[in-house]
Coordinates of C-alpha atoms in Angstrom, one line a residue:
M1 CA -68.7 -2.6 -11.4
A2 CA -66.2 0.1 -11.1
Q3 CA -63.1 -0.6 -9.0
E4 CA -62.1 2.2 -6.7
S5 CA -58.5 3.3 -6.8
K6 CA -56.7 2.8 -3.5
T7 CA -54.6 5.5 -1.9
S8 CA -50.9 5.1 -1.5
S9 CA -51.3 4.7 2.3
E10 CA -53.8 1.8 1.8
L11 CA -51.4 0.1 -0.7
L12 CA -48.5 0.5 1.8
K13 CA -50.6 -1.0 4.5
E14 CA -51.5 -4.0 2.4
G15 CA -47.9 -4.5 1.5
W16 CA -46.8 -4.5 5.2
H17 CA -49.6 -7.0 6.1
L18 CA -48.5 -9.3 3.2
G19 CA -44.8 -9.0 4.2
L20 CA -45.6 -9.8 7.8
R21 CA -47.7 -12.8 6.8
R22 CA -44.8 -14.1 4.7
L23 CA -42.4 -13.5 7.6
A24 CA -44.8 -15.1 10.1
L25 CA -45.1 -18.4 8.2
P26 CA -41.6 -19.8 9.1
V27 CA -42.1 -18.7 12.7
R28 CA -45.5 -20.5 12.9
M29 CA -43.9 -23.6 11.5
L30 CA -41.1 -23.5 14.1
M31 CA -43.6 -22.9 16.9
K32 CA -45.5 -26.1 15.8
L33 CA -42.3 -28.2 16.4
S34 CA -41.9 -29.8 19.7
K35 CA -39.7 -28.2 22.3
A36 CA -37.1 -31.0 22.0
T37 CA -36.9 -30.7 18.3
L38 CA -36.6 -26.9 18.6
A39 CA -33.8 -27.3 21.2
I40 CA -31.9 -29.7 19.0
L41 CA -32.3 -27.3 16.0
V42 CA -31.0 -24.4 18.1
L43 CA -28.1 -26.6 19.4
C44 CA -27.2 -27.6 15.8
F45 CA -27.1 -23.9 14.7
F46 CA -25.0 -23.0 17.8
L47 CA -22.5 -25.8 17.2
L48 CA -22.3 -24.9 13.5
S49 CA -21.6 -21.2 14.4
L50 CA -18.8 -22.4 16.7
A51 CA -17.3 -24.9 14.2
L52 CA -17.3 -22.7 11.1
P53 CA -14.6 -20.3 12.3
V54 CA -12.4 -23.1 13.5
V55 CA -12.7 -25.1 10.3
T56 CA -12.1 -22.1 8.1
A57 CA -9.0 -21.2 10.1
I58 CA -7.6 -24.7 9.9
S59 CA -8.5 -25.8 6.4
E60 CA -7.5 -23.7 3.4
S61 CA -10.2 -25.1 1.2
A62 CA -12.9 -24.3 3.8
F63 CA -11.4 -20.7 3.9
V64 CA -11.5 -20.4 0.2
A65 CA -15.1 -21.6 0.1
A66 CA -16.1 -19.2 2.9
S67 CA -14.3 -16.4 1.2
W68 CA -16.0 -17.1 -2.0
L69 CA -19.4 -17.2 -0.2
A70 CA -18.6 -13.9 1.5
D71 CA -17.5 -12.4 -1.8
T72 CA -20.7 -13.6 -3.4
V73 CA -22.9 -12.1 -0.7
S74 CA -21.1 -8.8 -0.4
P75 CA -19.5 -7.2 -3.4
G76 CA -16.0 -5.8 -3.2
K77 CA -12.7 -7.3 -2.3
N78 CA -12.8 -10.3 -0.1
V79 CA -10.3 -11.3 2.7
A80 CA -8.2 -13.6 0.5
S81 CA -7.8 -11.0 -2.3
R82 CA -7.0 -8.3 0.2
G83 CA -4.4 -10.5 1.8
E84 CA -2.9 -11.4 -1.7
A85 CA -2.8 -7.7 -2.6
K86 CA -1.0 -6.9 0.6
L87 CA 1.4 -9.8 0.1
D88 CA 2.1 -8.7 -3.5
A89 CA 2.8 -5.1 -2.3
K90 CA 5.2 -6.4 0.4
E91 CA 7.0 -8.7 -2.1
A92 CA 7.5 -5.7 -4.5
E93 CA 8.7 -3.6 -1.7
F94 CA 11.2 -6.3 -0.6
A95 CA 12.4 -6.8 -4.2
A96 CA 13.0 -3.1 -4.6
E97 CA 14.9 -3.0 -1.2
R98 CA 17.1 -6.0 -2.3
A99 CA 17.9 -4.3 -5.6
A100 CA 18.8 -1.1 -3.8
R101 CA 21.0 -3.1 -1.4
K102 CA 22.8 -4.9 -4.3
E103 CA 23.4 -1.5 -6.0
A104 CA 24.7 0.0 -2.8
V105 CA 27.0 -3.1 -2.2
A106 CA 28.3 -2.8 -5.8
A107 CA 29.0 0.9 -5.4
V108 CA 30.8 0.3 -2.1
D109 CA 32.9 -2.5 -3.7
E110 CA 33.7 -0.3 -6.7
A111 CA 34.7 2.6 -4.4
G112 CA 36.9 0.3 -2.4
A113 CA 38.6 -1.0 -5.5
R114 CA 39.2 2.6 -6.7
A115 CA 40.5 3.5 -3.3
A116 CA 42.9 0.6 -3.2
K117 CA 44.1 1.4 -6.7
A118 CA 44.6 5.1 -5.8
E119 CA 46.5 4.1 -2.6
S120 CA 48.8 1.8 -4.6
Q121 CA 49.4 4.6 -7.2
A122 CA 50.1 7.0 -4.4
L123 CA 52.6 4.6 -2.8
D124 CA 54.2 4.1 -6.2
L125 CA 54.4 7.9 -6.8
S126 CA 55.7 8.5 -3.3
G127 CA 58.4 5.9 -3.9
K128 CA 59.3 7.6 -7.2
L129 CA 59.4 11.0 -5.6
E130 CA 61.6 9.7 -2.8
A131 CA 64.0 8.2 -5.4
A132 CA 64.1 11.4 -7.4
E133 CA 64.8 13.5 -4.3
A134 CA 67.6 11.1 -3.3
K135 CA 69.2 11.2 -6.7
A136 CA 69.0 14.9 -6.6
E137 CA 70.9 14.9 -3.3
G138 CA 73.4 12.4 -4.6
K139 CA 72.2 9.4 -2.7
V140 CA 71.9 5.7 -3.7
F141 CA 69.7 2.9 -2.4
Y142 CA 71.8 0.5 -0.5
R143 CA 70.8 -2.3 1.9
R144 CA 67.2 -1.1 2.0
E145 CA 67.8 2.6 2.6
W146 CA 69.0 5.7 0.9
R147 CA 72.7 6.5 1.6
A148 CA 75.1 9.1 0.4
A149 CA 77.0 7.8 -2.7
K150 CA 80.3 8.6 -0.9
E151 CA 79.4 6.3 2.0
V152 CA 78.7 3.3 -0.2

């Protein structure tokens, strides 16, 4: 007996019916449960859906487990690895900022030291200039001031 080939629309229709039958099986099993059992089952799922976010927020191990599960289900970076990446970026930014601040403080300190040295040299040179000018005019340093040599 020769088997007739089925068209693609017939194959698609059979596939839909098979998929719907597989999907309908758990629903039929649920419908056979008593109303009290069904209500308890729904209540358990509801309480679980309320408790899971609270537990993951409070417990780090629960968060890691939930994060692993989410990472397993959906590819890509999970919440924990995104948080770690952001934390690493912020730490690198802060480290660079601290290094720049240290360099700026060192530069300011060095500039202050050079300014103090220059000021001291300027005072020393101005004192020498004053002494040279006084000697040129015939003055001597007496009792903390320059006086004419004839006065002394």
